[in-house]
Coordinates of C-alpha atoms in Angstrom, one line a residue:
Chain A
X526 CA -30.0 -4.0 -6.7
X527 CA -30.5 -0.3 -6.7
X528 CA -34.2 -1.1 -6.4
X529 CA -33.8 -1.3 -2.6
X530 CA -36.6 1.0 -1.3
X531 CA -35.7 4.5 -0.5
X532 CA -32.1 3.8 -1.4
X533 CA -30.7 6.5 -3.4
X534 CA -28.5 6.0 -6.4
X535 CA -25.2 4.3 -5.4
X536 CA -21.7 5.7 -5.7
X537 CA -22.8 9.3 -4.9
X538 CA -19.9 11.4 -3.8
X539 CA -21.9 13.4 -1.3
X540 CA -23.1 10.2 0.3
X541 CA -19.6 8.9 0.8
X542 CA -18.6 12.3 2.3
X543 CA -21.4 11.9 4.8
X544 CA -20.7 8.2 5.6
X545 CA -16.9 8.3 5.7
X546 CA -16.6 9.8 9.2
X547 CA -19.6 8.0 10.7
X548 CA -17.9 6.1 13.4
X549 CA -21.0 4.1 14.1
X550 CA -20.3 2.2 11.0
X551 CA -17.3 0.0 10.1
X552 CA -15.4 0.9 6.9
X553 CA -16.9 -2.2 5.3
X554 CA -20.4 -1.1 6.2
X555 CA -19.7 2.4 4.9
X556 CA -18.6 1.0 1.5
X557 CA -21.5 -1.4 1.3
X558 CA -24.0 1.3 1.8
X559 CA -22.3 3.6 -0.6
X560 CA -22.2 1.0 -3.3
X561 CA -25.8 0.3 -2.6
X562 CA -25.0 -3.3 -1.8
X563 CA -26.6 -3.5 1.6
X564 CA -30.1 -4.6 0.5
X565 CA -29.4 -8.1 2.0
X566 CA -28.8 -6.6 5.4
X567 CA -29.9 -9.6 7.4
X568 CA -27.6 -11.9 5.7
X569 CA -24.7 -9.7 6.3
X570 CA -25.0 -8.5 9.9
X571 CA -24.0 -10.8 12.6
X572 CA -26.5 -12.4 14.9
X573 CA -27.6 -10.1 17.7
X574 CA -26.4 -7.0 15.8
X575 CA -29.5 -6.3 13.8
X576 CA -31.7 -6.1 17.0
X577 CA -32.0 -2.5 17.6
X578 CA -30.5 0.8 16.6
X579 CA -29.7 1.2 20.3
X580 CA -27.5 -1.7 20.4
X581 CA -25.8 -1.0 17.1
X582 CA -22.3 -0.3 18.0
X583 CA -19.1 -0.2 16.1
X584 CA -17.4 -3.5 15.9
X585 CA -14.2 -2.6 17.6
X586 CA -11.9 -5.4 16.5
X587 CA -12.0 -6.2 12.8
X588 CA -11.2 -9.7 11.8
X589 CA -7.5 -9.9 12.1
X590 CA -6.7 -10.3 8.5
X591 CA -3.4 -8.9 7.4
X592 CA -3.3 -5.6 5.7
X593 CA -2.9 -6.0 1.9
X594 CA -1.6 -3.5 -0.5
X595 CA -2.6 -5.4 -3.6
X596 CA -6.3 -6.2 -3.6
X597 CA -7.4 -9.8 -4.3
X598 CA -8.6 -10.3 -7.8
X599 CA -10.9 -12.9 -9.4
X600 CA -8.6 -13.6 -12.3
X601 CA -11.1 -15.8 -14.1
X602 CA -13.5 -12.9 -14.2
X603 CA -10.8 -10.5 -15.3
X604 CA -9.8 -12.7 -18.1
X605 CA -13.4 -12.8 -19.3
X606 CA -13.7 -9.1 -18.9
X607 CA -10.6 -8.2 -20.9
X608 CA -11.4 -10.6 -23.7
X609 CA -14.6 -8.8 -24.4
X610 CA -14.1 -6.5 -27.3
X611 CA -16.5 -3.8 -26.0
X612 CA -14.4 -3.6 -22.8
X613 CA -11.2 -3.4 -24.8
X614 CA -12.6 -0.7 -27.0
X615 CA -13.7 1.5 -24.1
X616 CA -10.4 1.1 -22.3
X617 CA -8.5 2.3 -25.4
X618 CA -9.5 5.8 -24.7
X619 CA -7.4 5.7 -21.6
X620 CA -4.3 5.1 -23.7
X621 CA -2.5 7.9 -25.5
X622 CA -1.0 6.8 -28.7
X623 CA -1.9 3.7 -30.7
X624 CA -4.7 3.1 -33.0
X625 CA -7.1 5.8 -31.7
X626 CA -7.9 7.7 -34.9
X627 CA -10.0 4.7 -36.0
X628 CA -7.0 3.2 -37.7
X629 CA -8.1 -0.1 -36.2
X630 CA -11.1 0.0 -38.5
X631 CA -13.7 -0.6 -35.8
Chain B
X164 CA -0.1 21.8 18.9
X165 CA 1.1 18.3 19.5
X166 CA 3.8 19.6 21.8
X167 CA 4.0 20.7 25.4
X168 CA 1.8 19.0 28.1
X169 CA 1.7 15.6 26.5
X170 CA -1.9 14.8 25.4
X171 CA -3.3 11.5 26.4
X172 CA -2.4 8.5 24.3
X173 CA -4.6 7.9 21.3
X174 CA -6.2 4.5 21.5
X175 CA -6.7 2.0 18.7
X176 CA -7.5 -1.7 18.6
X177 CA -6.6 -4.6 16.4
X178 CA -3.7 -5.5 14.2
X179 CA -5.2 -4.0 11.1
X180 CA -3.7 -0.6 10.0
X181 CA -1.0 -1.0 12.7
X182 CA 1.8 0.3 10.5
X183 CA -0.3 3.2 9.3
X184 CA -1.0 4.2 12.8
X185 CA 2.6 3.9 14.0
X186 CA 3.7 6.1 11.1
X187 CA 1.1 8.8 11.9
X188 CA 2.1 8.6 15.5
X189 CA 5.7 9.1 14.6
X190 CA 4.9 12.0 12.2
X191 CA 2.8 13.8 14.7
X192 CA 4.7 12.9 17.9
X193 CA 1.6 11.5 19.5
X194 CA 1.8 8.6 21.9
X195 CA -0.5 5.7 20.9
X196 CA -1.8 2.6 22.5
X197 CA -2.9 -0.3 20.4
X198 CA -4.7 -3.1 22.2
X199 CA -6.5 -6.3 21.3
X200 CA -3.9 -7.2 18.8
X201 CA -5.0 -10.7 17.6
X202 CA -6.3 -11.2 21.1
X203 CA -8.9 -13.7 19.9
X204 CA -6.3 -15.8 18.2
X205 CA -5.4 -19.1 20.0
X206 CA -2.5 -20.0 17.9
X207 CA -0.6 -16.7 17.5
X208 CA -2.0 -13.9 19.7
X209 CA -0.2 -10.6 19.8
X210 CA 2.2 -8.9 17.4
X211 CA 3.5 -10.9 14.5
X212 CA 7.2 -11.1 13.8
X213 CA 7.1 -8.5 11.0
X214 CA 5.2 -6.1 13.2
X215 CA 7.7 -6.4 16.0
X216 CA 10.4 -5.9 13.4
X217 CA 8.7 -2.8 12.1
X218 CA 8.7 -1.4 15.6
X219 CA 12.4 -2.1 15.9
X220 CA 12.9 -0.2 12.6
X221 CA 11.1 2.8 14.1
X222 CA 13.3 2.6 17.1
X223 CA 16.4 2.5 14.9
X224 CA 15.5 5.6 12.8
X225 CA 14.2 7.7 15.7
X226 CA 15.8 8.9 18.9
X227 CA 14.0 8.7 22.2
X228 CA 11.1 6.4 21.2
X229 CA 9.7 4.3 23.9
X230 CA 7.9 1.0 23.1
X231 CA 6.2 -1.1 25.7
X232 CA 4.6 -4.4 25.1
X233 CA 2.2 -6.2 27.3
X234 CA 3.1 -9.8 28.4
X235 CA 1.0 -11.4 25.7
X236 CA 2.1 -8.9 23.1
X237 CA -1.6 -8.0 22.4
X238 CA -1.1 -4.4 23.6
X239 CA 1.6 -2.0 22.6
X240 CA 2.3 1.5 23.8
X241 CA 4.4 3.6 21.4
X242 CA 5.8 7.0 22.4
X243 CA 7.6 8.2 19.3
X244 CA 10.9 10.1 19.5
X245 CA 12.4 12.4 16.9
X246 CA 13.0 11.0 13.4
X247 CA 16.7 11.2 13.2
X248 CA 17.2 8.8 10.2
X249 CA 20.7 7.4 9.7
X250 CA 22.5 10.1 11.7
X251 CA 25.7 9.0 13.1
X252 CA 25.7 7.8 16.7
X253 CA 22.2 6.3 16.8
X254 CA 22.8 2.8 15.7
X255 CA 23.9 3.8 12.3
X256 CA 27.4 2.7 11.2
X257 CA 29.1 4.8 8.6
X258 CA 25.8 6.5 8.0
X259 CA 23.9 3.3 7.3
X260 CA 21.5 1.4 9.4
X261 CA 21.4 -2.3 8.9
X262 CA 18.0 -3.7 9.6
X263 CA 17.9 -7.5 9.9
X264 CA 14.6 -9.4 9.2
X265 CA 14.2 -12.8 10.8
X266 CA 13.5 -16.0 8.9
X267 CA 10.0 -15.9 10.4
X268 CA 9.0 -12.9 8.2
X269 CA 6.3 -13.5 5.7
X270 CA 5.8 -10.0 4.4
X271 CA 7.6 -8.6 1.5
X272 CA 10.3 -6.0 2.2
X273 CA 7.9 -3.3 0.7
X274 CA 5.9 -3.7 4.0
X275 CA 8.8 -1.9 5.6
X276 CA 10.0 0.3 2.7
X277 CA 6.7 2.1 2.0
X278 CA 6.2 3.4 5.5
X279 CA 9.9 4.2 5.8
X280 CA 9.6 6.3 2.7
X281 CA 6.8 8.2 4.3
X282 CA 8.8 9.0 7.4
X283 CA 12.1 9.8 5.6
X284 CA 11.3 13.2 4.2
X285 CA 10.8 14.4 7.7
X286 CA 13.9 13.0 9.1
X287 CA 16.7 15.1 10.6
X288 CA 19.4 13.4 8.6
X289 CA 19.1 11.3 5.5
X290 CA 17.7 7.9 5.7
X291 CA 19.9 5.1 4.6
X292 CA 18.8 1.6 5.5
X293 CA 20.0 -1.8 4.3
X294 CA 17.4 -4.5 4.8
X295 CA 19.3 -7.8 5.2
X296 CA 19.0 -11.2 6.9
X297 CA 17.1 -14.4 6.2
X298 CA 13.7 -12.7 6.0
X299 CA 14.1 -10.2 3.2
X300 CA 11.6 -10.9 0.4
X301 CA 12.0 -8.6 -2.6
X302 CA 9.3 -10.0 -4.7
X303 CA 5.6 -9.4 -4.3
X304 CA 3.9 -11.8 -1.9
X305 CA 0.6 -13.7 -1.6
X306 CA -0.2 -11.5 1.4
X307 CA -0.6 -8.6 -1.0
X308 CA 2.7 -6.9 -0.6
X309 CA 4.1 -5.1 -3.7
X310 CA 7.5 -6.0 -5.0
X311 CA 10.6 -3.8 -4.2
X312 CA 10.6 -3.1 -8.0
X313 CA 7.2 -1.5 -7.7
X314 CA 8.3 0.6 -4.7
X315 CA 11.1 1.9 -6.9
X316 CA 9.0 2.5 -10.0
X317 CA 5.6 3.4 -8.7
X318 CA 6.0 4.7 -5.1
X319 CA 9.2 6.7 -5.1
X320 CA 8.3 8.7 -8.2
X321 CA 5.1 9.8 -6.5
X322 CA 7.1 11.9 -4.1
X323 CA 8.1 14.1 -7.0
X324 CA 4.8 16.0 -7.0
X325 CA 5.5 17.0 -3.4
X326 CA 8.9 18.5 -4.3
X327 CA 10.7 15.5 -2.9
X328 CA 12.9 14.1 -5.6
X329 CA 16.6 14.4 -5.0
X330 CA 18.8 11.7 -3.9
X331 CA 16.1 9.0 -3.7
X332 CA 17.3 5.6 -4.5
X333 CA 16.2 2.0 -3.9
X334 CA 18.9 -0.5 -4.7
X335 CA 17.9 -4.2 -5.0
X336 CA 21.2 -5.7 -4.0
X337 CA 20.0 -9.3 -4.0
X338 CA 16.7 -10.7 -5.1
X339 CA 14.6 -13.2 -3.3
X340 CA 11.1 -14.6 -3.6
X341 CA 9.3 -16.0 -0.5
X342 CA 10.8 -19.1 0.9
X343 CA 8.9 -22.4 1.1
X344 CA 5.5 -22.0 2.9
X345 CA 5.9 -18.2 2.3
X346 CA 8.3 -17.7 5.1
X347 CA 11.6 -15.9 4.8
X348 CA 13.9 -15.0 1.9
X349 CA 17.5 -14.1 1.4
X350 CA 17.3 -10.8 -0.4
X351 CA 19.0 -7.5 0.4
X352 CA 17.8 -4.0 -0.5
X353 CA 19.1 -0.5 0.4
X354 CA 17.0 2.5 0.6
X355 CA 18.7 5.9 0.4
X356 CA 16.3 8.7 1.0
X357 CA 18.3 11.9 1.0
X358 CA 15.7 14.6 0.4
X359 CA 14.4 16.1 3.6
X360 CA 11.9 18.8 3.6
X361 CA 10.2 21.1 6.1
X362 CA 6.8 20.6 4.5
X363 CA 5.7 18.7 1.4
X364 CA 4.5 21.0 -1.4
X365 CA 0.8 21.4 -1.9
X366 CA -0.3 19.4 -4.9
X367 CA -3.1 20.0 -7.4
X368 CA -3.4 16.8 -9.5
X369 CA -6.5 17.0 -11.6
X370 CA -5.7 15.5 -14.9
X371 CA -5.0 11.7 -15.0
X372 CA -4.0 11.9 -18.7
X373 CA -3.7 8.8 -20.9
X374 CA -1.3 6.0 -20.6
X375 CA 1.7 6.6 -22.9
X376 CA 4.0 3.7 -22.0
X377 CA 4.3 0.6 -20.0
X378 CA 7.4 -0.5 -18.2
X379 CA 8.2 -3.4 -16.0
X380 CA 10.7 -5.8 -14.5
X381 CA 10.5 -9.6 -14.8
X382 CA 12.6 -11.5 -12.3
X383 CA 13.7 -15.1 -12.0
X384 CA 15.6 -16.0 -8.9
X385 CA 17.3 -19.4 -8.8
X386 CA 15.1 -20.6 -11.7
X387 CA 15.6 -20.6 -15.5
X388 CA 15.7 -17.2 -17.1
X389 CA 13.3 -18.5 -19.7
X390 CA 10.5 -17.9 -17.2
X391 CA 11.1 -14.2 -17.6
X392 CA 10.7 -14.5 -21.4
X393 CA 7.5 -16.4 -20.9
X394 CA 6.1 -13.9 -18.4
X395 CA 6.9 -11.0 -20.6
X396 CA 5.5 -12.6 -23.7
X397 CA 2.2 -13.4 -22.0
X398 CA 1.9 -9.9 -20.6
X399 CA 2.6 -8.4 -24.0
X400 CA 0.0 -10.6 -25.5
X401 CA -2.6 -8.8 -23.5
X402 CA -1.1 -5.3 -23.4
X403 CA 0.0 -4.9 -27.1
X404 CA -3.6 -4.4 -27.9
X405 CA -3.4 -1.1 -26.0
X406 CA 0.0 0.3 -26.2
X407 CA 2.9 -0.1 -28.6
X408 CA 5.4 1.3 -26.1
X409 CA 6.1 -1.6 -23.8
X410 CA 9.5 -2.4 -22.4
X411 CA 10.0 -5.0 -19.7
X412 CA 13.4 -5.5 -18.2
X413 CA 14.5 -9.1 -17.5
X414 CA 16.6 -9.8 -14.4
X415 CA 17.9 -13.3 -13.8
X416 CA 19.8 -14.0 -10.6
X417 CA 20.8 -17.1 -8.6
X418 CA 19.0 -17.9 -5.4
X419 CA 20.4 -16.5 -2.2
X420 CA 22.2 -18.8 0.2
X421 CA 21.2 -18.4 3.8
X422 CA 22.6 -20.1 6.9
X423 CA 20.6 -23.1 7.9
X424 CA 22.4 -24.5 10.9
X425 CA 21.6 -28.1 11.8
X426 CA 22.8 -30.4 14.6
X427 CA 25.4 -32.1 12.4
X428 CA 26.6 -29.1 10.5
X429 CA 26.3 -25.8 12.3
X430 CA 27.7 -24.0 9.2
X431 CA 25.2 -25.5 6.8
X432 CA 23.6 -23.2 4.3
X433 CA 20.5 -23.6 2.1
X434 CA 19.1 -22.0 -1.0
X435 CA 15.9 -20.0 -0.4
X436 CA 13.6 -17.7 -2.2
X437 CA 13.4 -19.5 -5.6
X438 CA 10.8 -18.3 -8.0
X439 CA 9.8 -15.6 -10.5
X440 CA 7.6 -12.7 -10.9
X441 CA 6.6 -9.6 -12.8
X442 CA 6.1 -5.9 -11.9
X443 CA 4.4 -3.6 -14.4
X444 CA 3.9 0.1 -14.3
X445 CA 1.8 2.2 -16.7
X446 CA 2.7 5.8 -17.0
X447 CA 0.4 8.5 -18.4
X448 CA 1.3 11.7 -20.3
X449 CA 0.7 13.7 -17.1
X450 CA 3.1 11.4 -15.2
X451 CA 0.5 9.4 -13.2
X452 CA 1.4 5.8 -12.4
X453 CA -0.6 2.6 -12.2
X454 CA 1.1 -0.6 -11.2
X455 CA 0.6 -4.3 -11.0
X456 CA 2.5 -7.2 -9.4
X457 CA 2.4 -10.9 -9.6
X458 CA 4.7 -13.6 -8.3
X459 CA 4.9 -17.4 -8.5
X460 CA 3.3 -19.0 -5.4
X461 CA 5.9 -20.5 -3.0
X462 CA 4.5 -23.9 -3.6
X463 CA 4.9 -23.5 -7.4
X464 CA 2.5 -24.9 -9.8
X465 CA 1.6 -21.9 -11.8
X466 CA 3.0 -21.4 -15.3
X467 CA 4.6 -18.1 -16.2
X468 CA 2.1 -17.7 -19.1
X469 CA -0.7 -17.7 -16.6
X470 CA 1.0 -15.2 -14.3
X471 CA 2.1 -12.9 -17.0
X472 CA -1.5 -12.6 -18.2
X473 CA -2.8 -12.1 -14.7
X474 CA -0.4 -9.3 -14.1
X475 CA -1.5 -7.6 -17.3
X476 CA -5.1 -7.9 -16.4
X477 CA -4.3 -6.4 -13.0
X478 CA -2.7 -3.5 -14.7
X479 CA -5.7 -3.0 -17.1
X480 CA -7.9 -2.9 -14.0
X481 CA -5.8 -0.2 -12.5
X482 CA -5.8 1.8 -15.7
X483 CA -9.5 1.4 -16.1
X484 CA -10.0 2.7 -12.5
X485 CA -8.0 5.8 -13.5
X486 CA -7.6 8.9 -11.4
X487 CA -4.3 10.6 -10.6
X488 CA -3.1 7.9 -8.2
X489 CA -3.3 4.1 -8.3
X490 CA -4.6 2.1 -5.3
X491 CA -1.1 1.1 -4.3
X492 CA 0.3 4.6 -3.9
X493 CA -2.9 6.3 -2.7
X494 CA -2.3 6.1 1.1
X495 CA 1.2 7.5 0.7
X496 CA -0.1 10.4 -1.5
X497 CA -3.0 11.2 0.8
X498 CA -0.8 11.1 3.9
X499 CA 1.7 13.5 2.3
X500 CA -1.1 15.8 1.4
X501 CA -2.3 15.9 5.0
X502 CA 1.2 16.7 6.2
X503 CA 1.6 19.7 3.8
X504 CA 1.3 23.4 4.6
X505 CA -2.0 24.9 5.7
X506 CA -3.3 25.1 2.2
X507 CA -5.9 23.1 0.2
X508 CA -4.4 20.4 -1.9
X509 CA -6.5 18.6 -4.5
X510 CA -6.3 15.2 -6.2
X511 CA -8.7 13.6 -8.6
X512 CA -9.1 10.0 -7.6
X513 CA -10.9 7.0 -8.9
X514 CA -14.1 6.2 -7.0
X515 CA -12.8 2.7 -6.6
X516 CA -9.5 3.8 -5.1
X517 CA -11.1 6.2 -2.8
X518 CA -13.9 3.8 -1.9
X519 CA -11.7 1.2 -0.4
X520 CA -11.6 0.2 3.2
X521 CA -8.0 1.1 3.5
X522 CA -8.4 4.7 2.2
X523 CA -11.6 5.3 4.3
X524 CA -9.8 4.0 7.4
X525 CA -6.9 6.3 6.5
X526 CA -9.3 9.3 6.5
X527 CA -10.5 8.3 9.9
X528 CA -7.1 7.7 11.3
X529 CA -5.9 11.0 10.0
X530 CA -8.8 12.7 11.8
X531 CA -8.0 10.8 15.0
X532 CA -4.5 12.3 14.9
X533 CA -5.9 15.8 14.5
X534 CA -5.7 16.2 10.8
X535 CA -8.6 17.9 9.0
X536 CA -11.3 15.9 7.3
X537 CA -11.3 15.5 3.5
X538 CA -13.6 17.4 1.2
X539 CA -15.1 15.4 -1.6
X540 CA -16.8 16.5 -4.8
X541 CA -17.5 15.1 -8.2
X542 CA -14.6 15.1 -10.6
X543 CA -14.6 16.2 -14.3
X544 CA -14.3 12.7 -15.5
X545 CA -16.9 10.0 -14.9
X546 CA -16.1 7.9 -11.8
X547 CA -13.6 10.4 -10.5
X548 CA -13.8 12.2 -7.2
X549 CA -11.8 15.3 -6.3
X550 CA -10.4 14.9 -2.8
X551 CA -9.5 18.2 -1.1
X552 CA -7.1 17.9 1.8
X553 CA -6.1 20.8 4.0
X554 CA -2.6 20.3 5.2
X555 CA -1.9 20.8 8.9
X556 CA 1.6 22.2 8.6
X557 CA 2.9 19.6 11.0
X558 CA 5.2 18.0 8.5
X559 CA 8.2 18.0 10.7
X560 CA 7.4 18.0 14.4
X561 CA 10.8 16.5 15.2
X562 CA 12.9 19.2 13.7
X563 CA 10.7 22.0 15.1
X564 CA 11.7 21.0 18.6
X565 CA 15.4 20.6 17.9

């Protein structure tokens, strides 16, 4: 997906610093662009909004979804992810004690 | 700066981030006008019951706040007063404010607790509030609220880095899950926040460290305590792989009784808030915290084994994201940093935590309230960003005036 033409490498910190305070973009748009997910632009933008730069305006009212503190998760995907031994191994380094020193015989 | 000839009201739209904006308004003393609150909704336009209740809570812990609603409730103008906390004479009795939540409330009590904690350090007197009534849900909720346990174990300790650590206590006096169809509960919690400061200390949190232990609370309310054992066993099944130091407390309580007056029997009561849930917190050797919450859906139908696993996976995600603050506490930490003295505070955050809509919107809202913009640079660890925040030294507008 990073192949989008002229699109720089995603998740660059400088890019986020630049986009974060761009009031012409909604927070969702900022994050999409930062993550390099906006290649499918036409599918995403609402009708009549992709017309012209001139008419591009910030969507004032976001969908009135309630504020969440805990993000929604796709638990089926998470279960698959955390059953994968490679993922488990790489996460181990975020834990202090345990079987680091190769005691687990990997 | 925010004093003298009153600056024009800051204008916002929509119901999203309402609480965040009301909190920032209170902290800075700026009047705000929020319009188009669910104005496109045909069924329930305007402020929701929990939002009105939050405004009433603000009214209770401040002196001189003015709140005006439009007829439809889709516009509210809030002119904040001084944060007086539970000082005698302003609706507090015996130094305690009782805040009643109506049976209509769908949000967990953390929806009120977290912003209240953010205001409390800047209060004139200590904050001591009991949340009571038929709308107090102490568990986490499907609307994404964390449990009161997580507020106690993952939010309150994060004030420590800012030099705010004495006499902070959150007592869960009676537990409750969400009522049927997610509405109401019968719990009771008391927040005592007795450490008031002029300005929060400037923080420099650069080392996330490694997770050294996992703690948690499993709760069963009005259902068999065996649910707790099953939750804990399932969570351990996932987490034992990573950490040998896991301890999850098990709390079993009966379901609360709340008044349910009917025509025949005005004194009737009913049980509410049955269910179970799990709150997990991972702590690193540099005292950073990551949390996870899960709760049984109000309609039931999910086994504790499933939920226990889910909660563990959620915690692993948070640990994997890393950084010096989990997503749940990030807005609180970043706001406290902005309120600090005019010095540069730094925190290494996960790209995933920083790159969330909520945090980006917080950056924008802070700027709208006159705080400085954040500086971002690459962190030492992969996927970490160092966020630099210059405090504005406006920590305690209220007390400056008095």
